[in-house]
Coordinates of C-alpha atoms and ligand atoms in Angstrom, one line a residue:
M258 CA 111.5 114.8 142.7
N259 CA 109.9 111.3 142.5
F260 CA 106.6 110.1 143.8
K261 CA 108.0 109.0 147.3
E262 CA 109.1 112.6 147.8
T263 CA 105.5 114.0 147.5
S264 CA 103.5 115.0 150.5
Q265 CA 100.9 112.3 149.3
Y266 CA 103.4 109.4 149.5
N267 CA 102.8 108.6 153.4
L268 CA 99.1 109.3 153.6
L269 CA 98.8 106.8 150.2
K270 CA 101.0 104.3 151.9
K271 CA 98.8 104.3 155.1
H272 CA 95.7 104.1 152.9
S273 CA 97.1 101.3 151.2
V274 CA 97.3 99.2 154.6
F275 CA 93.8 99.7 154.8
L276 CA 93.1 98.7 151.0
N277 CA 95.1 95.6 151.3
G278 CA 92.6 94.3 153.8
M279 CA 89.8 94.8 151.3
S280 CA 89.0 92.7 148.4
I281 CA 88.2 94.2 145.1
K282 CA 85.0 91.9 145.3
D283 CA 84.0 93.9 148.5
L284 CA 84.8 97.1 146.7
F285 CA 82.1 96.2 144.2
S286 CA 79.8 95.1 146.7
D287 CA 80.2 98.5 148.6
N288 CA 79.6 100.7 145.5
P289 CA 77.1 99.6 142.9
K290 CA 78.2 102.3 140.7
R291 CA 81.8 101.2 140.7
F292 CA 81.9 100.5 137.0
E293 CA 80.6 103.9 136.0
E294 CA 83.1 105.6 138.4
F295 CA 86.2 103.8 137.6
S296 CA 85.8 103.7 133.6
T297 CA 86.2 106.3 131.1
S298 CA 86.1 106.5 127.4
L299 CA 87.4 108.2 124.4
G300 CA 85.9 107.7 120.9
D301 CA 85.4 103.8 120.2
I302 CA 87.6 102.9 123.4
V303 CA 86.3 102.3 127.0
F304 CA 89.1 102.0 129.5
D305 CA 87.8 100.1 132.6
Y306 CA 90.0 100.0 135.8
S307 CA 87.2 99.2 138.2
K308 CA 88.8 95.7 138.9
N309 CA 91.9 96.9 140.6
Q310 CA 92.2 97.1 144.5
L311 CA 91.8 100.9 144.8
D312 CA 89.2 103.4 145.7
K313 CA 88.3 106.8 145.3
K314 CA 90.5 108.2 148.0
A315 CA 93.5 106.2 146.6
M316 CA 92.8 107.7 143.1
D317 CA 92.4 111.3 144.7
F318 CA 95.8 110.9 146.3
L319 CA 97.5 109.6 143.2
I320 CA 96.1 112.5 141.0
K321 CA 97.2 114.8 143.8
M322 CA 100.8 113.2 143.5
A323 CA 100.7 113.6 139.7
E324 CA 100.1 117.4 140.3
S325 CA 102.6 117.7 142.9
L326 CA 105.1 116.3 140.4
D327 CA 104.2 118.9 137.9
L328 CA 102.8 116.4 135.5
K329 CA 100.7 118.9 133.6
L330 CA 103.9 121.0 133.0
K331 CA 105.8 118.0 132.2
I332 CA 103.3 116.9 129.3
R333 CA 103.4 120.4 127.9
D334 CA 107.2 120.5 127.7
M335 CA 107.4 117.2 125.7
F336 CA 104.7 118.4 123.2
D337 CA 106.6 121.7 123.0
G338 CA 109.9 120.3 121.9
V339 CA 111.8 120.9 125.2
K340 CA 114.7 118.6 125.3
I341 CA 113.4 116.5 128.0
N342 CA 115.7 113.5 126.7
F343 CA 118.5 115.5 128.6
T344 CA 121.1 112.5 128.5
E345 CA 121.2 112.7 124.6
K346 CA 120.4 116.4 124.5
R347 CA 117.2 115.8 122.3
A348 CA 113.5 116.8 122.3
V349 CA 110.8 114.0 122.2
L350 CA 108.4 114.9 119.5
H351 CA 106.9 111.7 118.2
T352 CA 103.6 113.6 118.9
A353 CA 104.2 116.1 116.1
L354 CA 104.6 113.3 113.6
R355 CA 100.8 112.9 114.1
D356 CA 99.9 116.6 114.6
N357 CA 98.2 118.0 111.5
L358 CA 97.2 121.3 113.1
T359 CA 100.0 122.9 115.1
K360 CA 102.1 125.1 112.9
S361 CA 105.1 125.4 114.4
I362 CA 107.1 123.6 117.1
K363 CA 110.9 124.9 117.3
V364 CA 113.8 122.9 118.2
D365 CA 117.1 124.7 118.1
G366 CA 115.3 127.6 116.3
I367 CA 114.2 125.3 113.6
N368 CA 110.4 124.5 113.0
V369 CA 110.2 120.7 112.8
I370 CA 106.6 120.7 111.6
D371 CA 108.0 122.0 108.1
D372 CA 110.7 119.1 108.1
I373 CA 107.9 116.6 109.1
K374 CA 105.5 117.5 106.5
K375 CA 108.2 117.4 103.8
N376 CA 109.3 114.0 104.8
F377 CA 105.7 112.8 105.0
D378 CA 105.1 114.1 101.6
A379 CA 108.2 112.3 100.1
M380 CA 107.1 109.0 101.6
A381 CA 103.5 109.3 100.5
E382 CA 104.6 109.8 97.0
F383 CA 106.9 106.9 97.2
V384 CA 104.4 104.7 98.8
N385 CA 101.7 105.6 95.9
D386 CA 104.3 105.0 93.3
V387 CA 105.2 101.4 94.6
R388 CA 101.4 100.7 95.2
D389 CA 100.5 102.0 91.7
G390 CA 103.2 99.9 89.9
K391 CA 104.8 103.3 88.8
F392 CA 108.0 102.4 90.6
K393 CA 109.6 99.5 88.9
G394 CA 112.3 97.1 89.7
A395 CA 115.6 97.0 87.3
T396 CA 113.9 94.7 84.9
G397 CA 110.8 96.8 84.6
E398 CA 108.5 94.7 86.7
R399 CA 106.5 95.9 89.5
I400 CA 107.1 95.3 93.2
L401 CA 105.3 92.3 94.7
D402 CA 107.4 91.8 98.0
V403 CA 108.5 94.5 100.5
V404 CA 111.2 93.3 102.9
N405 CA 111.8 95.6 105.6
I406 CA 115.3 95.1 107.3
G407 CA 115.7 96.4 110.7
I408 CA 115.4 95.8 114.5
G409 CA 113.9 97.1 117.6
G410 CA 112.0 100.4 117.1
S411 CA 112.8 99.9 113.3
Y412 CA 111.0 96.8 113.2
L413 CA 108.3 96.0 115.8
G414 CA 106.0 99.0 114.9
A415 CA 105.8 98.0 111.4
K416 CA 105.5 94.2 112.2
M417 CA 102.8 95.0 114.7
A418 CA 100.9 97.3 112.8
I419 CA 100.9 95.6 109.5
E420 CA 99.6 92.6 111.4
A421 CA 96.9 94.5 113.3
L422 CA 95.7 96.2 110.1
K423 CA 95.7 93.1 107.8
P424 CA 92.1 93.7 106.9
Y425 CA 93.3 96.9 105.4
K426 CA 96.2 95.6 103.7
T427 CA 96.8 95.7 99.8
P428 CA 96.7 92.3 98.4
L429 CA 99.1 93.1 95.5
I430 CA 102.0 93.2 97.9
N431 CA 103.5 90.7 100.5
F432 CA 105.5 92.1 103.5
H433 CA 108.2 90.3 105.0
F434 CA 110.8 91.1 107.9
I435 CA 114.4 90.4 108.7
S436 CA 115.6 91.7 112.0
N437 CA 117.7 89.2 113.7
I438 CA 121.4 88.7 113.0
D439 CA 120.9 84.9 113.0
G440 CA 121.3 83.9 109.2
T441 CA 118.0 81.9 109.2
D442 CA 115.8 85.0 109.6
I443 CA 117.3 86.5 106.1
S444 CA 117.6 82.9 104.3
E445 CA 113.9 82.1 105.1
V446 CA 112.7 85.3 103.6
L447 CA 115.2 84.9 100.4
K448 CA 113.5 81.6 99.9
K449 CA 110.3 83.3 99.3
I450 CA 111.0 86.1 97.1
E451 CA 112.5 86.9 93.6
P452 CA 115.0 89.7 93.1
E453 CA 113.3 91.3 90.2
T454 CA 110.0 92.2 92.2
T455 CA 111.5 92.9 95.7
L456 CA 112.1 96.0 97.3
F457 CA 114.2 96.2 100.4
V458 CA 113.5 98.8 103.0
V459 CA 116.7 99.2 105.3
A460 CA 115.1 100.8 108.2
S461 CA 117.8 102.2 110.9
K462 CA 117.7 105.2 112.7
T463 CA 121.4 105.3 112.9
F464 CA 122.3 103.1 109.8
T465 CA 124.9 101.4 112.0
T466 CA 123.0 98.8 113.9
D467 CA 125.1 95.7 113.5
E468 CA 122.2 93.4 113.0
T469 CA 120.4 95.5 110.4
M470 CA 123.8 96.6 108.3
T471 CA 124.8 92.8 108.3
N472 CA 121.3 91.7 106.9
A473 CA 121.4 94.8 104.4
N474 CA 124.7 93.8 103.0
S475 CA 123.7 90.3 102.8
A476 CA 120.6 91.2 101.0
K477 CA 122.5 93.6 98.7
K478 CA 125.0 90.7 97.8
W479 CA 121.9 88.5 97.0
L480 CA 120.3 91.0 94.8
V481 CA 123.7 92.1 92.9
E482 CA 124.7 88.4 92.4
K483 CA 121.3 88.1 90.5
L484 CA 120.8 91.5 89.0
G485 CA 124.2 93.2 89.0
E486 CA 125.3 96.2 91.0
K487 CA 123.3 98.7 88.9
A488 CA 120.2 97.2 90.3
V489 CA 120.7 98.3 93.9
K490 CA 119.1 101.8 93.3
N491 CA 115.6 100.1 92.0
H492 CA 115.5 97.6 94.9
F493 CA 116.6 99.4 98.0
C494 CA 115.3 102.5 99.9
A495 CA 116.3 103.5 103.3
L496 CA 114.4 105.2 106.6
S497 CA 117.0 106.6 108.4
T498 CA 118.3 110.0 109.9
N499 CA 121.6 109.2 108.4
K500 CA 121.5 110.2 105.0
K501 CA 125.0 110.1 104.5
L502 CA 125.7 106.4 105.3
A503 CA 122.4 105.4 103.5
G504 CA 123.9 107.0 100.3
E505 CA 127.3 105.3 100.7
F506 CA 125.4 102.0 101.0
G507 CA 124.3 102.8 97.4
I508 CA 120.6 104.3 97.9
P509 CA 119.9 107.2 95.8
E510 CA 119.1 110.0 97.8
I511 CA 115.5 110.5 96.7
Q512 CA 114.9 107.1 98.2
V513 CA 116.2 108.0 101.5
F514 CA 113.3 109.0 103.9
P515 CA 114.9 111.1 106.9
F516 CA 113.4 111.7 110.2
G517 CA 114.4 114.1 113.0
D518 CA 116.6 113.0 115.9
Y519 CA 113.8 114.2 118.1
V520 CA 111.9 110.9 117.1
G521 CA 113.1 108.0 119.6
G522 CA 113.5 104.4 117.8
R523 CA 110.6 102.9 119.8
Y524 CA 108.4 105.8 119.2
S525 CA 109.1 106.1 115.4
M526 CA 106.7 104.2 113.5
W527 CA 104.5 107.4 113.2
G528 CA 107.1 108.8 110.8
T529 CA 109.1 107.5 108.1
I530 CA 110.0 104.3 109.7
G531 CA 106.3 103.7 109.3
L532 CA 106.5 103.6 105.6
P533 CA 106.0 99.8 105.3
I534 CA 102.8 100.5 107.4
C535 CA 101.6 103.2 104.9
M536 CA 102.5 100.9 101.9
A537 CA 100.6 98.0 103.3
I538 CA 97.2 100.2 104.3
G539 CA 97.5 103.1 102.0
V540 CA 98.2 106.6 102.4
D541 CA 94.7 107.5 103.7
N542 CA 94.3 104.7 106.1
F543 CA 98.1 105.6 107.4
K544 CA 96.6 109.2 108.1
K545 CA 93.8 107.6 109.8
F546 CA 96.2 105.8 111.9
L547 CA 98.0 109.2 112.7
G548 CA 94.8 110.7 113.4
G549 CA 93.8 108.4 115.9
A550 CA 97.2 108.7 117.7
N551 CA 96.6 112.5 117.4
L552 CA 93.1 112.1 119.1
A553 CA 94.9 110.4 122.0
D554 CA 97.5 113.0 122.1
E555 CA 95.0 115.9 122.5
H556 CA 93.0 113.9 125.1
F557 CA 96.3 113.3 126.8
R558 CA 97.2 117.2 126.9
N559 CA 93.8 118.5 127.6
T560 CA 91.8 116.3 129.8
D561 CA 91.6 116.5 133.7
F562 CA 93.8 113.6 135.1
D563 CA 90.5 111.8 136.6
K564 CA 89.3 111.2 133.2
N565 CA 92.6 111.1 131.2
I566 CA 92.9 107.6 130.0
P567 CA 96.9 107.5 129.8
V568 CA 97.3 109.2 133.2
L569 CA 94.7 106.7 134.7
M570 CA 96.4 103.7 133.1
A571 CA 99.8 105.0 135.0
L572 CA 98.3 105.9 138.0
V573 CA 96.9 102.3 138.2
S574 CA 100.2 100.8 137.3
I575 CA 102.1 103.0 139.9
W576 CA 99.5 101.9 142.6
N577 CA 100.0 98.1 141.7
I578 CA 103.8 98.2 141.2
N579 CA 104.8 100.7 144.1
F580 CA 102.2 100.2 146.7
L581 CA 101.0 96.7 146.3
E582 CA 104.2 95.3 144.9
T583 CA 103.2 93.7 141.6
V584 CA 106.4 93.1 139.4
A585 CA 104.8 92.2 136.0
E586 CA 102.2 93.3 133.6
A587 CA 100.4 91.0 131.2
V588 CA 99.1 92.4 127.8
L589 CA 96.3 90.3 126.8
P590 CA 94.7 90.9 123.3
Y591 CA 91.5 89.1 122.5
D592 CA 92.2 89.6 118.8
N593 CA 94.3 87.2 116.5
Y594 CA 95.5 90.5 114.6
L595 CA 96.9 92.1 117.7
K596 CA 99.4 89.0 118.4
Y597 CA 102.4 91.3 118.0
L598 CA 101.2 94.1 120.5
P599 CA 102.8 92.3 123.5
L600 CA 106.1 92.2 121.7
Y601 CA 105.7 95.9 120.5
L602 CA 104.7 97.1 124.3
Q603 CA 107.7 95.2 125.6
Q604 CA 110.1 97.4 123.8
L605 CA 108.0 100.6 124.3
V606 CA 107.7 100.1 128.1
M607 CA 111.0 98.1 129.1
E608 CA 113.4 99.9 126.9
S609 CA 111.8 103.3 128.2
N610 CA 111.5 102.7 131.8
G611 CA 113.9 99.8 132.6
K612 CA 116.2 102.2 134.5
S613 CA 117.9 102.2 138.1
V614 CA 119.2 105.8 138.1
D615 CA 117.1 109.0 138.4
K616 CA 117.4 112.3 136.8
N617 CA 119.9 113.4 139.3
G618 CA 122.1 110.5 138.8
N619 CA 121.2 108.9 141.8
P620 CA 120.5 104.9 142.4
I621 CA 117.0 104.3 142.6
K622 CA 115.4 102.6 145.7
Y623 CA 111.9 101.7 144.2
Q624 CA 110.6 99.6 141.4
T625 CA 110.4 101.1 138.1
S626 CA 109.4 99.3 134.7
P627 CA 107.2 96.1 135.2
I628 CA 108.1 93.2 133.3
I629 CA 105.9 93.0 130.2
F630 CA 104.7 89.9 128.5
G631 CA 101.7 88.4 127.0
D632 CA 99.9 86.7 124.2
E633 CA 96.5 86.6 122.5
G634 CA 93.6 85.2 124.0
T635 CA 92.5 82.5 124.3
N636 CA 95.9 80.9 123.6
G637 CA 97.4 82.4 126.7
Q638 CA 94.7 80.9 128.6
H639 CA 96.0 77.4 128.0
S640 CA 99.5 78.3 128.9
F641 CA 100.5 80.9 131.3
Y642 CA 97.2 82.2 132.7
Q643 CA 97.5 79.4 135.5
L644 CA 100.2 81.7 137.1
L645 CA 97.8 84.7 136.7
H646 CA 95.2 82.8 138.7
Q647 CA 97.1 80.7 141.2
G648 CA 100.8 81.8 141.2
T649 CA 102.5 83.5 144.1
E650 CA 102.8 86.8 142.3
K651 CA 99.9 89.2 141.4
I652 CA 100.3 90.3 137.9
L653 CA 98.3 93.3 136.7
C654 CA 96.4 92.2 133.4
D655 CA 95.5 94.5 130.6
F656 CA 92.9 92.8 128.8
I657 CA 92.3 94.3 125.2
I658 CA 88.8 93.3 123.8
P659 CA 87.5 94.6 120.6
V660 CA 83.7 93.9 120.3
F661 CA 83.7 93.2 116.6
S662 CA 86.1 90.9 114.7
H663 CA 86.9 91.4 111.0
N664 CA 86.1 87.7 110.7
E665 CA 82.7 87.1 112.4
I666 CA 82.0 83.4 111.9
G667 CA 79.1 81.6 113.9
E668 CA 79.7 82.2 117.4
H669 CA 83.3 82.7 117.4
Q670 CA 83.3 86.2 118.3
L671 CA 80.7 85.8 121.0
K672 CA 82.8 83.0 122.7
L673 CA 85.9 84.9 122.3
L674 CA 84.5 87.9 123.9
A675 CA 82.9 85.7 126.7
N676 CA 86.4 84.2 127.5
G677 CA 88.2 87.7 127.7
I678 CA 85.4 89.1 129.9
A679 CA 85.1 85.8 132.1
Q680 CA 88.9 86.1 132.6
T681 CA 88.8 89.4 134.3
E682 CA 85.8 88.2 136.6
A683 CA 87.6 85.1 137.4
L684 CA 90.9 86.9 138.3
M685 CA 88.9 89.2 140.5
K686 CA 86.4 86.9 142.3
G687 CA 88.5 83.7 142.3
K688 CA 86.5 80.7 144.0
T689 CA 86.3 80.2 147.8
K690 CA 86.8 77.1 149.5
A691 CA 83.0 76.7 150.1
E692 CA 82.4 77.3 146.4
A693 CA 85.0 74.5 145.5
E694 CA 83.7 72.3 148.0
E695 CA 80.2 72.5 146.7
E696 CA 81.4 72.0 143.2
L697 CA 83.3 69.0 144.2
R698 CA 80.4 67.5 146.1
G699 CA 78.1 68.1 142.9
Q700 CA 80.6 65.8 141.1
G701 CA 79.7 63.1 143.6
M702 CA 83.3 63.2 145.3
S703 CA 83.7 61.5 148.8
D704 CA 84.7 63.8 152.0
A705 CA 88.2 62.4 151.8
E706 CA 88.8 63.0 148.3
I707 CA 87.2 66.6 148.7
K708 CA 89.5 67.1 151.6
K709 CA 92.6 66.1 149.6
L710 CA 91.9 68.2 146.5
L711 CA 90.0 71.5 148.1
P712 CA 93.5 73.4 148.6
Y713 CA 94.1 72.9 145.0
K714 CA 90.6 74.0 143.8
E715 CA 90.5 77.2 145.7
F716 CA 91.4 80.5 144.0
T717 CA 92.2 83.4 146.1
G718 CA 91.1 86.0 143.4
N719 CA 91.6 89.6 144.3
R720 CA 93.9 90.1 141.2
P721 CA 94.0 93.1 139.3
S722 CA 92.9 93.8 135.7
N723 CA 92.2 96.7 133.5
T724 CA 89.8 96.2 130.3
F725 CA 90.1 98.0 127.0
L726 CA 86.8 97.5 125.3
I727 CA 87.2 98.6 121.6
K728 CA 84.6 98.7 119.2
R729 CA 86.7 97.3 116.3
I730 CA 90.4 97.4 115.5
T731 CA 90.8 100.2 112.9
P732 CA 93.6 102.3 111.8
E733 CA 92.1 104.8 114.2
T734 CA 91.6 102.8 117.3
L735 CA 95.1 101.0 116.9
G736 CA 96.6 104.5 116.7
M737 CA 94.8 105.6 119.7
L738 CA 95.5 102.7 122.0
V739 CA 99.2 102.6 121.1
A740 CA 99.4 106.4 121.8
F741 CA 97.8 105.5 125.2
Y742 CA 100.4 103.3 126.1
E743 CA 103.3 105.7 124.9
H744 CA 101.9 108.4 127.2
K745 CA 101.2 106.1 130.0
T746 CA 104.9 105.1 129.9
F747 CA 105.9 108.8 130.0
V748 CA 103.7 109.5 132.9
E749 CA 105.3 106.5 134.9
G750 CA 108.8 107.9 134.1
V751 CA 107.7 111.2 135.7
F752 CA 106.6 109.5 138.8
W753 CA 109.9 107.6 139.0
D754 CA 112.0 110.5 138.0
I755 CA 113.7 108.7 135.0
N756 CA 114.4 109.9 131.5
S757 CA 112.2 107.4 129.7
F758 CA 113.9 108.2 126.2
D759 CA 117.4 106.9 126.4
Q760 CA 118.5 103.2 126.3
F761 CA 122.0 103.0 127.2
G762 CA 121.5 99.7 128.7
V763 CA 121.6 98.0 125.4
E764 CA 125.0 99.1 124.7
L765 CA 127.1 96.9 126.9
G766 CA 126.3 93.6 125.2
K767 CA 126.9 95.3 121.8
Q768 CA 130.4 96.5 122.9
L769 CA 131.2 93.1 124.3
A770 CA 129.9 91.0 121.2
K771 CA 132.5 93.0 119.0
N772 CA 135.5 91.9 121.3
I773 CA 134.0 88.4 121.1
V774 CA 133.9 88.2 117.4
R775 CA 137.4 89.4 117.5
D776 CA 138.1 86.4 119.8
L777 CA 136.3 83.8 117.8
K778 CA 138.3 84.8 114.7
S779 CA 141.6 84.8 116.2
D780 CA 143.8 81.7 116.2
E781 CA 144.9 82.0 120.0
I782 CA 143.2 80.2 123.0
I783 CA 141.3 83.3 124.7
T784 CA 142.1 83.8 128.1
S785 CA 141.2 87.4 128.7
H786 CA 137.7 87.0 130.1
D787 CA 136.4 85.0 133.2
S788 CA 136.7 81.4 133.0
S789 CA 133.1 80.8 131.8
T790 CA 133.3 83.2 128.9
N791 CA 136.8 82.0 128.1
G792 CA 135.7 78.3 128.3
L793 CA 132.7 79.2 126.0
I794 CA 134.4 81.0 123.3
N795 CA 137.3 78.5 123.2
M796 CA 134.7 75.4 123.0
V797 CA 132.9 77.1 120.2
K798 CA 136.3 77.6 118.4
T799 CA 137.1 73.8 118.8
L800 CA 133.7 72.8 117.7
R801 CA 133.8 75.1 114.6
E802 CA 137.2 73.9 113.8
D803 CA 136.0 71.3 111.1
M804 CA 134.0 73.7 109.2
Ligands
LIG1082 O1 118.0 98.5 121.1 C1 118.6 99.7 120.8 C2 118.1 100.5 119.9 O2 118.8 101.6 119.9 C3 116.6 100.6 119.8 O3 116.2 101.7 120.7 C4 116.5 101.0 118.4 O4 115.0 101.0 118.2 C5 117.2 99.9 117.8 O5 118.4 99.7 118.5 C6 117.6 100.0 116.2 O6 118.5 100.9 116.0 P1 118.4 101.7 114.7 O7 117.1 102.2 114.1 O8 119.5 102.7 114.8 O9 119.0 100.7 113.8

């Protein structure tokens, strides 16, 4: 069943017509306690969703809808290891990676908790050895550079979290990332490192992803040319579910850090795919990162929906997407260290919920995943915020605002905070014609000039936003925040009746690229595709002929 099939749908649809006639500003004037009533908190994170065009009645309907969709039961199924990723016949247990208390979760009769503990301990020991200089390169030198070779879920989490937690990072090791198959990516990293002091971390759940394996093989070639074949074992480790292929690559078994197939790629940084994060911030801080996520998990499992942050996040999104027809959501962190969070959430949300077939195999006739984009504030303010304020589309904005910076200098942080909060107010309030006119008059403009400019100076306002006020970005709060988004994505999947945990959509391009590699290598003129694809392939071949 999807949200449209619940008994609440028509009632809520009717109520949305009424709310469409109200502005968020009116809703605030009508209720002086709106902030208190439409915000909630957990630990050091406050979630304020009051600047949305919704009221208590709409929230009550949405909560009832969640109940009609058996959300509580579905949450339990996920945590209990039911194979909810039914298209791939897999359980979805990234939450177990950060659970320190549960003693047993069985999948196919096997207790995954034992495996998770074993994998974590092996990873932690290796991390400590590298950080302490006990693990040495082939020439006896300590590791100074760690290069993560991986893409998608085997890249974005480590990249985002290492940047987000830079204040906690060891100064003794530099971290680099090679993800793209574009030779520039690897070339630029290789220019910065020395083989004797480098550890390559091949991060790939499958150990078959073309980009990753092409990069890993090029890195291996570079290393072998300088230090010889024997050095591979001292300079490579693997994070993968595929021990066999990692072994065939030349990585000793003891340096292959596995994880179960009940962990999806985009949900995997909490386990061994998080090894670079653990190496950067240390085992204790990594445990705090997991602890933060676990706190969010327990909150998600046990809190009533009207105070449950990930559930509320999802309800607000569903409301905006499916009742007010917004198509995009912006992630706007007001912290330089969170600059990769929008990229990370793009994969989490769009790879999970960018689906158009429901769980019964039927085409879907309502909107599912929003388009996610964003950038750190205040940079975004000077580029795409124009569209947020005056564009034809309304975008739901998530403002992520840490109260304290790790770099408090003069008034920088106060100004940053003021900017973030001001944006939420500006989007909601807008500027009326009368206000704009008064402002222009104050600048000494003539009536004729004012008449001409006025339409451009008006802001309709009434644009939705959520604000996460976070005391400070720490391993705990980052863990909580990301887990909130994971669970929000899950809840949305329940409303839309889709499997949020497969990603078949990425396959077709991969398959076709293989054929085109073959075509690019052949001496024949290519005629087997449409005329554009043939034309492009043949033109590339002609242009590369002189190489
Ligand atoms: O983009 C598809 C995908 O399968 C992602 O879900 C995954 O995170 C990424 O490719 C990398 O896959 P792997 O870890 O197997 O190399």
